[in-house]
Tab-separated table of C-alpha atoms in Angstrom:
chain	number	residue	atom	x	y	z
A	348	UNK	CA	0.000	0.000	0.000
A	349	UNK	CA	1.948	3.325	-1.130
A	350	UNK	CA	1.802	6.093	1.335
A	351	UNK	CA	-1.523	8.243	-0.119
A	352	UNK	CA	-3.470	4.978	-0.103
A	353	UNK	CA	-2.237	4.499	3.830
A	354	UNK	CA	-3.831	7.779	4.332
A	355	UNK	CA	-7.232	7.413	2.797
A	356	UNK	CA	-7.497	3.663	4.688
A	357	UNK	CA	-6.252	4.640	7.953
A	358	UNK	CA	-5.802	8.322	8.817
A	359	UNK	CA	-8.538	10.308	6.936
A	360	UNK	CA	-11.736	7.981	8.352
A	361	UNK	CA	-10.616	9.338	11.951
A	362	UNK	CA	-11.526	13.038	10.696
A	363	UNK	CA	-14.952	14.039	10.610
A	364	UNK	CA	-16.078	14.656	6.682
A	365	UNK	CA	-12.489	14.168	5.370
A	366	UNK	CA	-12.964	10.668	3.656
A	367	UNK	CA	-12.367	10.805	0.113
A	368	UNK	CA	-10.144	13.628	0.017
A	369	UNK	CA	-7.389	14.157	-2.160
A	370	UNK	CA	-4.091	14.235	-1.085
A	371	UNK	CA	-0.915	15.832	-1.843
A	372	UNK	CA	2.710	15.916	-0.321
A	373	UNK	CA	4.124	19.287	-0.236
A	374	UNK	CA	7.331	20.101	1.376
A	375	UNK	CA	10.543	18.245	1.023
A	376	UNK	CA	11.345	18.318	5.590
A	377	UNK	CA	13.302	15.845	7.024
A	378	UNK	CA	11.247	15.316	9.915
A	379	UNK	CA	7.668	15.278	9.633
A	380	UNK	CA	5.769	14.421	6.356
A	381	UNK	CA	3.335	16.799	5.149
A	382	UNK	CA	0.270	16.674	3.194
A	383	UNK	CA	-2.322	19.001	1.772
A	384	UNK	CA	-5.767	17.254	2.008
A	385	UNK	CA	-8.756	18.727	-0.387
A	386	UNK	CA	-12.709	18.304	-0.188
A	387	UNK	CA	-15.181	19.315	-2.465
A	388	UNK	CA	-14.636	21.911	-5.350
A	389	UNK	CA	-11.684	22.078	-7.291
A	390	UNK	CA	-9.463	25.374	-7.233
A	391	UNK	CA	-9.981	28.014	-4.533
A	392	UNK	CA	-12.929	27.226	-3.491
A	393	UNK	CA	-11.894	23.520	-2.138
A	394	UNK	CA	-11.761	22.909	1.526
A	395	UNK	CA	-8.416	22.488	2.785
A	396	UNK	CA	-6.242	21.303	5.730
A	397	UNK	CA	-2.726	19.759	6.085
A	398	UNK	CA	-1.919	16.559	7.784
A	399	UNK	CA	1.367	15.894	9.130
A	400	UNK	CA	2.915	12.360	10.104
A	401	UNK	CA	4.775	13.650	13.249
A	402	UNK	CA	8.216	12.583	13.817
A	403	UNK	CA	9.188	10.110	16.847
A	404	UNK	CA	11.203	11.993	18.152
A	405	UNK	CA	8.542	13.947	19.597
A	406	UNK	CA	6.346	12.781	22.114
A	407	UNK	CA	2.520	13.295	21.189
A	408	UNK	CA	2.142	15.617	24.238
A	409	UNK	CA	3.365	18.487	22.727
A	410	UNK	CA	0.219	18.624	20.559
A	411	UNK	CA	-1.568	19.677	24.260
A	412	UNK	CA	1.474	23.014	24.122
A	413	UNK	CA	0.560	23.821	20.364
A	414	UNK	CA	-3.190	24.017	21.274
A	415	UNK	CA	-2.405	26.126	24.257
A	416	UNK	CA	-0.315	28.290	22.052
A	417	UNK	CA	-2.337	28.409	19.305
A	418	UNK	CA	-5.268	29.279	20.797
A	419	UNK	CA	-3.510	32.315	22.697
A	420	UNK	CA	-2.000	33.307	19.326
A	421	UNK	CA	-5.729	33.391	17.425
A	422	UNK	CA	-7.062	35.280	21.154
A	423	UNK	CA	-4.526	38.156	20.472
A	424	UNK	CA	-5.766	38.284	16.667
A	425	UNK	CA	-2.431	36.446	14.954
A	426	UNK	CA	-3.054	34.136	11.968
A	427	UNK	CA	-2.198	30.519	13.025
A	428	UNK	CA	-2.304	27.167	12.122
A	429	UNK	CA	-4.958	25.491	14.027
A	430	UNK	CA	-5.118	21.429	15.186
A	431	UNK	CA	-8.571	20.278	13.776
A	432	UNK	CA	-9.754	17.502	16.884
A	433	UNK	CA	-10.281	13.728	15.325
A	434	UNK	CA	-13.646	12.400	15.667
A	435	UNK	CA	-13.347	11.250	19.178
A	436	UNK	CA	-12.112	14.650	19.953
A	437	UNK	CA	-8.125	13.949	20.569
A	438	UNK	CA	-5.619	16.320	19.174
A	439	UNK	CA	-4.077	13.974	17.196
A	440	UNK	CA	-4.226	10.156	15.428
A	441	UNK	CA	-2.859	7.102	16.307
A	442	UNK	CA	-2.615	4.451	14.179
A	443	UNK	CA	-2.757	0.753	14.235
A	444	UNK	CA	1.017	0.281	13.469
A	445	UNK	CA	1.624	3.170	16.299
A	446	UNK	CA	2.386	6.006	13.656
A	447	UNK	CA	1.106	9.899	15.180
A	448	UNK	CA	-1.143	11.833	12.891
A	449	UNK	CA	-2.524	15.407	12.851
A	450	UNK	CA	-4.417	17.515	11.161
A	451	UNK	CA	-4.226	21.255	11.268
A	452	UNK	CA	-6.143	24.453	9.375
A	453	UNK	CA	-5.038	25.821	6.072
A	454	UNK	CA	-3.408	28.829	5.978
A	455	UNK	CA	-2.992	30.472	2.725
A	456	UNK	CA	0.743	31.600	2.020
A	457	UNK	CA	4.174	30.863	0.892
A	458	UNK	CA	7.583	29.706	2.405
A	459	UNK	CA	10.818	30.596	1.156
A	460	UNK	CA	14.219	28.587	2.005
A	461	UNK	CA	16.372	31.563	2.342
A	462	UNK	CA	16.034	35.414	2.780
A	463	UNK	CA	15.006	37.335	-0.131
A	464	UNK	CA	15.968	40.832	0.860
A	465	UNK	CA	15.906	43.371	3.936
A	466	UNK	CA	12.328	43.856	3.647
A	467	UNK	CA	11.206	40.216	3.872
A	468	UNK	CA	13.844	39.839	6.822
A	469	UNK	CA	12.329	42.725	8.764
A	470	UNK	CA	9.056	41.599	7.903
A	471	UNK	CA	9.988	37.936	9.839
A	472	UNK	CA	11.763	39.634	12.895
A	473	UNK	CA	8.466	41.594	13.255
A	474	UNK	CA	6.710	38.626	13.406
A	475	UNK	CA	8.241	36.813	15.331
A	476	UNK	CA	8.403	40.170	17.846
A	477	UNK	CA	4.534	39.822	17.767
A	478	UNK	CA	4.435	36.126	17.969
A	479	UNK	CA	6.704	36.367	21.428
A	480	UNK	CA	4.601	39.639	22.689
A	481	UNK	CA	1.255	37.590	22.226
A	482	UNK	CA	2.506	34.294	24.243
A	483	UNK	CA	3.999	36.488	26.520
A	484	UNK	CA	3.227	35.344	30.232
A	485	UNK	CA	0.737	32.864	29.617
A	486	UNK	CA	-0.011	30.510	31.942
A	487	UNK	CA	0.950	26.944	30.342
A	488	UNK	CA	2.301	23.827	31.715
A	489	UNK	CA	4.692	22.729	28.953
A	490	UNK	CA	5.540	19.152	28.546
A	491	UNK	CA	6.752	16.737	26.519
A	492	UNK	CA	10.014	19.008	25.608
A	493	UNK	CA	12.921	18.141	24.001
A	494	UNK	CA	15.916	17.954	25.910
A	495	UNK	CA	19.153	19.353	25.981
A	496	UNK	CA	19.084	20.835	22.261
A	497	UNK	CA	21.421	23.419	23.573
A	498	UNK	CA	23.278	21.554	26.379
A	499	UNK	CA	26.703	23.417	24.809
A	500	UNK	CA	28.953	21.252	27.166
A	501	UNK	CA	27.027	18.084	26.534
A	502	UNK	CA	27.688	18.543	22.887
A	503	UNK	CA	31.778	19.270	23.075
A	504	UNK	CA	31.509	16.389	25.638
A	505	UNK	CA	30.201	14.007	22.910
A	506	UNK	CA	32.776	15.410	19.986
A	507	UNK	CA	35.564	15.040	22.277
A	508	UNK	CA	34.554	11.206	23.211
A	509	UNK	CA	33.931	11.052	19.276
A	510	UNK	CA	37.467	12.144	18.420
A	511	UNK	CA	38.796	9.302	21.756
A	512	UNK	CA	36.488	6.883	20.492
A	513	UNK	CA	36.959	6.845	16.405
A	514	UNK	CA	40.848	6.578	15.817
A	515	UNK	CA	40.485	4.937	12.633
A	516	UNK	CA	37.427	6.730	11.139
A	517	UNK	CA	38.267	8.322	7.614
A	518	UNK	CA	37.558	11.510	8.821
A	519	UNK	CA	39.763	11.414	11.862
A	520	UNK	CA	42.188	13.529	11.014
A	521	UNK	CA	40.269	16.102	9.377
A	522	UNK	CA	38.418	15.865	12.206
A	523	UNK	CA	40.213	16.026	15.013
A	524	UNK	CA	42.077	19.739	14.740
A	525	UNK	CA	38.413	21.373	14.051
A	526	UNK	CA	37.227	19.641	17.373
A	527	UNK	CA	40.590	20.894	19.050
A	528	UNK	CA	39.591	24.700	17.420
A	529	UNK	CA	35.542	24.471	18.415
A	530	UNK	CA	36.152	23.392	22.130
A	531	UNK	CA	39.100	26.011	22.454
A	532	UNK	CA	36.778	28.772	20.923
A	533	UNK	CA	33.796	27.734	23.661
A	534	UNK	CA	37.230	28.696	26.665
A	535	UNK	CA	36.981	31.844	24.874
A	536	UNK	CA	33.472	32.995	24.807
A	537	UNK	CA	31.775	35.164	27.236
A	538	UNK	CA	28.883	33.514	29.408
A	539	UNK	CA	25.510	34.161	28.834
A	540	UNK	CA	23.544	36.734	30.581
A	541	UNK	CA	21.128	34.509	32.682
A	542	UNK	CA	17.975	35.999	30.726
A	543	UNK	CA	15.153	34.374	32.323
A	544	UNK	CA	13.471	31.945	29.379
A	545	UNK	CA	10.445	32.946	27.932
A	546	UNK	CA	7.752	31.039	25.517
A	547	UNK	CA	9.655	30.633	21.829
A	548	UNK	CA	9.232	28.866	18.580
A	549	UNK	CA	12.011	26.856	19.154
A	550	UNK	CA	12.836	26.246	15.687
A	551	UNK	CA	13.022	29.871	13.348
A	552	UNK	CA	14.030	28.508	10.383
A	553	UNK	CA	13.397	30.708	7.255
A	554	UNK	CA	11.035	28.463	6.017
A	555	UNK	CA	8.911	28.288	8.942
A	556	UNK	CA	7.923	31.791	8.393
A	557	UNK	CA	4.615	31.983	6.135
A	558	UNK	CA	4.337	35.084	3.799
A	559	UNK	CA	1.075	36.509	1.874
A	560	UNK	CA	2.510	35.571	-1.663
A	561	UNK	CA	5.095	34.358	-4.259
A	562	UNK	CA	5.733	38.118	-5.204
A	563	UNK	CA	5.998	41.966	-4.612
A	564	UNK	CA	4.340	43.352	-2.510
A	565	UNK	CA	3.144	40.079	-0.841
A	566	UNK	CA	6.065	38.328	-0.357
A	567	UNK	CA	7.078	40.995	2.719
A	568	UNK	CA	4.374	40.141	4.104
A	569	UNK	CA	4.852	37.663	6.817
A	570	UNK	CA	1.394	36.085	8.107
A	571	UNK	CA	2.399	33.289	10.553
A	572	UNK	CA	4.929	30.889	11.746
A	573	UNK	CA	4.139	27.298	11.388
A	574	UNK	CA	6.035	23.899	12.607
A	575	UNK	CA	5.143	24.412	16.428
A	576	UNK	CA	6.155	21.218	17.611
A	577	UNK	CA	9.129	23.054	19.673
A	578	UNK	CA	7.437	25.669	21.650
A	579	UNK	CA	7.968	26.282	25.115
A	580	UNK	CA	10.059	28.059	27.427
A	581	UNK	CA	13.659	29.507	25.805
A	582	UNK	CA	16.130	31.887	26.208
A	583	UNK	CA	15.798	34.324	23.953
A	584	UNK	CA	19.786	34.414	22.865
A	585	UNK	CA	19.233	30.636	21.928
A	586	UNK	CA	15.650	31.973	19.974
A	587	UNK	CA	16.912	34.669	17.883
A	588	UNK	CA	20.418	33.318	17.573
A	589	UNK	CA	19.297	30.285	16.064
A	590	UNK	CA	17.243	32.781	13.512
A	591	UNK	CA	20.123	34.552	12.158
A	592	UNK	CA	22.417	31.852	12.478
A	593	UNK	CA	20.079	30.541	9.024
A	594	UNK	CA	18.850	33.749	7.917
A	595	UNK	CA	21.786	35.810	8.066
A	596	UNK	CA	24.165	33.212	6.571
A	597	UNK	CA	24.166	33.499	2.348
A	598	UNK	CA	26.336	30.521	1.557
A	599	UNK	CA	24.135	28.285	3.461
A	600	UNK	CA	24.624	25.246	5.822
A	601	UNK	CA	26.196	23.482	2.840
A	602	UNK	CA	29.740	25.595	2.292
A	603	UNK	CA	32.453	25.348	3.778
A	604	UNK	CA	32.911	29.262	4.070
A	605	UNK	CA	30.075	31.409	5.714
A	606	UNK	CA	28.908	34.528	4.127
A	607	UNK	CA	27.019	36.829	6.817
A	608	UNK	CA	24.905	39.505	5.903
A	609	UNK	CA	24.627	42.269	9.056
A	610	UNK	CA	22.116	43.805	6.667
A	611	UNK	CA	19.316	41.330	6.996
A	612	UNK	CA	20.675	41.019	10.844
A	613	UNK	CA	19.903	44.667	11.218
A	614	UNK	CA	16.057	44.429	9.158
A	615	UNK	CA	14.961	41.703	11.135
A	616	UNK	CA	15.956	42.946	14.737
A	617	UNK	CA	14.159	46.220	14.086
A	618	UNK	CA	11.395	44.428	12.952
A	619	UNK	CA	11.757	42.165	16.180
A	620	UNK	CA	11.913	45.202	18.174
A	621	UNK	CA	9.452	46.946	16.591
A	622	UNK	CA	6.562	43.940	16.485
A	623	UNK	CA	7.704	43.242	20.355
A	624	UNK	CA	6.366	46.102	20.958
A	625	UNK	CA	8.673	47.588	23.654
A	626	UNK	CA	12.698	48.369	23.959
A	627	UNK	CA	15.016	45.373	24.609
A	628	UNK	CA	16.633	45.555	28.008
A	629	UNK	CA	20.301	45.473	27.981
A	630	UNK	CA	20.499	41.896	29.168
A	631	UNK	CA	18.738	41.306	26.707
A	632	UNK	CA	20.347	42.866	24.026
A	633	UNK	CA	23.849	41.249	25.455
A	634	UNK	CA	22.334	37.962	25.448
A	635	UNK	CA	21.449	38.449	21.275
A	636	UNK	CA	25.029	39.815	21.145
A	637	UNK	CA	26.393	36.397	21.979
A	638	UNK	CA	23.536	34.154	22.126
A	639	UNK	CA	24.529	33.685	17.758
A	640	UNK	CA	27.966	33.191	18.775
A	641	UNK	CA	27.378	30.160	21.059
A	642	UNK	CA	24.311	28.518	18.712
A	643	UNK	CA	26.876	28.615	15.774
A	644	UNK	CA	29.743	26.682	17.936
A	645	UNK	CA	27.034	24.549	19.121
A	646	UNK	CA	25.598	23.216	16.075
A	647	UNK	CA	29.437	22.862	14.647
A	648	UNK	CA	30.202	20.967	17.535
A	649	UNK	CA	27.317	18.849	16.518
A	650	UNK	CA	28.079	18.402	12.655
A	651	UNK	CA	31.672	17.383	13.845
A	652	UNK	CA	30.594	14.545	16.214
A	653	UNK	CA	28.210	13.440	13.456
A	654	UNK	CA	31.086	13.208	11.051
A	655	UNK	CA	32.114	10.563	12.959
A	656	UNK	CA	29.706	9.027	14.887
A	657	UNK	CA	27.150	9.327	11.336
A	658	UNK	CA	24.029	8.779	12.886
A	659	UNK	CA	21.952	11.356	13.458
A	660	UNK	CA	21.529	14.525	10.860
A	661	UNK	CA	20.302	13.436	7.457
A	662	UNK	CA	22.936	14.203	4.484
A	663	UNK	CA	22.561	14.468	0.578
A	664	UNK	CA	23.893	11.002	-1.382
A	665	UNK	CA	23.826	13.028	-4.290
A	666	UNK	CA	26.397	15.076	-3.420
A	667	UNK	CA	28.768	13.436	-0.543
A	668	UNK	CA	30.210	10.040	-0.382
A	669	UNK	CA	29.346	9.809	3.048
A	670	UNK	CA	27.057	11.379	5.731
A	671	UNK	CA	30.763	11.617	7.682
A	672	UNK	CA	31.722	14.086	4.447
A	673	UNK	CA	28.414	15.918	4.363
A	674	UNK	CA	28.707	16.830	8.010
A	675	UNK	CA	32.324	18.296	7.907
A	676	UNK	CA	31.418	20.231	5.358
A	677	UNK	CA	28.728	21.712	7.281
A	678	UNK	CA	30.901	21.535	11.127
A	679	UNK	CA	33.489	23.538	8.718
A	680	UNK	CA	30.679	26.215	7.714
A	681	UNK	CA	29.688	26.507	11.049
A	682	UNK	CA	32.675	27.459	12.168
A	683	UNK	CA	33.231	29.821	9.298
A	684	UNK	CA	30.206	31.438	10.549
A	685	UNK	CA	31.469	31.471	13.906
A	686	UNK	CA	35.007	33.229	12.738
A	687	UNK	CA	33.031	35.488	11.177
A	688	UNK	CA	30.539	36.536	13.843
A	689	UNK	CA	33.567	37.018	16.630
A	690	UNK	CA	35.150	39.338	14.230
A	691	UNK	CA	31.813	41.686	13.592
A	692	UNK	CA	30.685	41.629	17.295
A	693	UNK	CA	31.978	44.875	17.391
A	694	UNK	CA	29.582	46.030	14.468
A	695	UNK	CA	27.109	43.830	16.112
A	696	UNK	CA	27.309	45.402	19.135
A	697	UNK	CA	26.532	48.765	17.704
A	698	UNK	CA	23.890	47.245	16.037
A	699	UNK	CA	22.315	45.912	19.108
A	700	UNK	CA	23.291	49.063	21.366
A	701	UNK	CA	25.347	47.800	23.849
C-alpha cells in the first residue's frame, strides 16, 4: 500500500467529513511528512487542511502546548495554524502500526528557504516580535520538551569522546584539529547573561515563516509561523540566535565558508523590536550579542561529532560520499560562521546598542 493509499485507509476515516479527500505531499522536511488534504470543489474554493505524520522523536504531548499556544496566538488576533480535533475529539491520530497523525487548518501563504531581501527579513523579525509579545506570560504547563538541544557542554563532551572513540574513522584527522579549534573557541566565549526563558518557537528557520505571496508586494508580508512542535520556554539568545544563524548566513549550511549579511541582521531585529512592541533591556540585548555566537559553535560541535559518529543529521547522497563528508562540510561552515561573527561583534554590538 503506497503512502496516499495508507492515508485514505487509515488516517482520513478518523476526521470528521475528510474521507475521500485528495491528497498531496508538499514540502521536502526531514522530519515530519506533510500533506495538503482537499474536499469538495476544485481550485480556490476547495476545503483544505494539512496533515502531518509527526516525527518520533517527539512525544505526542506536545500537541496539548501547540493548542495552548495556538489558541492564545488566534485570542490576540495572529493568523495561526490550528489542530482540527479527530472524531473522538483527541488532538491527534494514532494508528494501528503506532504512527502519530494530525491535522491542522489551512493557511494560505508561501515559504521561502532563504532570505530574499531586507524587507522580507524585517518583515519575519516583526513577526516573530509579535508572535513572542502575544505568548507572553501565559499561563501553560509545557511538557513533553525536548531535551538538551542546547546543552553546549554536553555537545563538546560528545565530539571530544567522538574524536577518543573513532581513531580509525576516515575523517579522523580532518576531524580532530576542528574539534581541538571548536572546544578552544567555547574557553573563549563570554557567558551568557542569565535571561530568564520565555515562551519561543524553538525552531526559526526561514522556512517556517509563512508570507502573503510568491511576489511583490506580498512576499514581505509575513502572516504566521508554522512547525510548532518546539514551543515552550527559551532563552531568547538561543531563539533569535538560532534565527540569524540561518537567515543571516548566504552561503548556506552546505559551504564550507560562511557569508554573513549584518544587513538582513539589522532588518529583522528592528522588525523584532518593533513587532515586540517595547525596547530590549540590555540583558537582553547582550544575550542576542552572543547568544549567535554560542548557537553557531554549538551546532558545529554537533556536525563534527556526526562526522564521525554518522548517525543522526540526514545528508545528501547526491552530493557526498558519506554522511561523515556531508557533516564536515557543514561543522566547517559553522565554524566559518562562527570566525566570522567574533570578528563583527563589534559592528554587532553597535547594532544591538550595547
Amino acid at each position: 500500500m503506497d503512502e496516499i493509499a495508507e492515508i485514505r485507509a487509515q488516517v482520513l476515516p478518523g476526521y470528521d467529513g475528510w474521507e475521500g479527500a485528495t491528497v498531496t505531499r508538499i514540502g521536502t522536511g526531514l522530519i515530519n511528512r506533510s500533506y495538503v488534504v482537499a474536499r469538495g470543489a476544485a481550485g480556490p474554493d476547495a476545503k483544505r487542511a494539512v496533515l502531518q505524520a509527526v516525527s518520533a522523536i517527539f512525544s505526542p504531548a506536545i500537541h496539548g502546548n501547540i493548542a495552548a499556544v495556538t489558541e492564545r496566538l488566534a485570542a490576540r488576533g495572529l493568523a495561526t495554524p490550528r489542530l482540527v480535533p479527530t472524531r473522538d475529539g483527541r488532538l491527534y491520530l494514532t494508528t494501528a502500526d503506532g504512527a502519530i497523525w494530525r491535522m491542522l487548518s489551512h493557511v494560505d501563504g508561501v515559504s521561502f528557504d532563504v532570505v530574499g531581501g531586507a524587507a522580507q527579513a524585517r518583515a519575519a523579525g516583526e513577526l516573530v516580535g509579535r508572535f513572542h509579545a502575544a505568548v507572553d506570560g501565559m499561563d501553560h504547563a509545557f511538557v513533553g520538551m525536548r531535551v538538551g538541544v542546547h546543552d553546549t557542554p554536553a555537545h563538546l563532551a560528545r565530539l571530544a569522546d567522538g574524536v577518543a572513540a573513532f581513531p580509525t574513522h576516515r575523517l579522523h584527522r580532518e576531524v580532530r584539529p576542528l574539534a581541538e579549534a571548536i572546544r578552544a573557541g567555547a574557553a573563549a566565549l563570554p557567558r551568557l547573561p542569565p535571561v530568564p526563558p520565555r515562551i519561543c518557537h524553538g525552531d526559526l528557520k526561514f522556512n517556517n515563516v509563512m508570507f502573503a505571496g510568491p511576489e511583490p508586494p506580498d512576499d514581505a508580508r509575513a502572516i504566521c509561523l508554522i512547525d510548532l512542535d518546539t514551543v515552550g520556554p527559551l532563552p531568547l539568545a538561543y531563539e533569535l540566535g538560532d534565527a540569524w544563524r540561518s537567515w543571516c548566513n548566504r552561503a548556506g549550511e552546505d559551504d564550507p565558508h560562511a557569508a554573513l549579511d549584518l544587513e538582513i541582521m539589522r532588518a529583522s531585529l528592528d522588525g523584532y523590536v518593533g513587532g515586540l512592541g517595547r525596547p530590549l533591556a540590555a540583558d537582553e540585548r547582550q544575550a542576542l550579542l552572543l547568544g549567535v555566537e554560542w548557537v553557531s559553535l554549538e551546532l558545529a560541535a554537533r556536525f563534527a561529532a556526526d562526522a564521525l559518529y554518522e548517525s543522526y543529521f540526514g545528508w545528501d547522497a547526491a552530493r557526498f560520499p558519506g554522511r561523515g563528508e556531508h557533516n564536515l562540510v557543514r561543522a566547517r561552515g559553522q565554524w566559518s560562521l562562527h570566525e566570522v561573527l567574533l570578528a563583527t561583534r563589534d559592528a554587532r554590538a553597535a547594532m544591538l546598542g550595547v
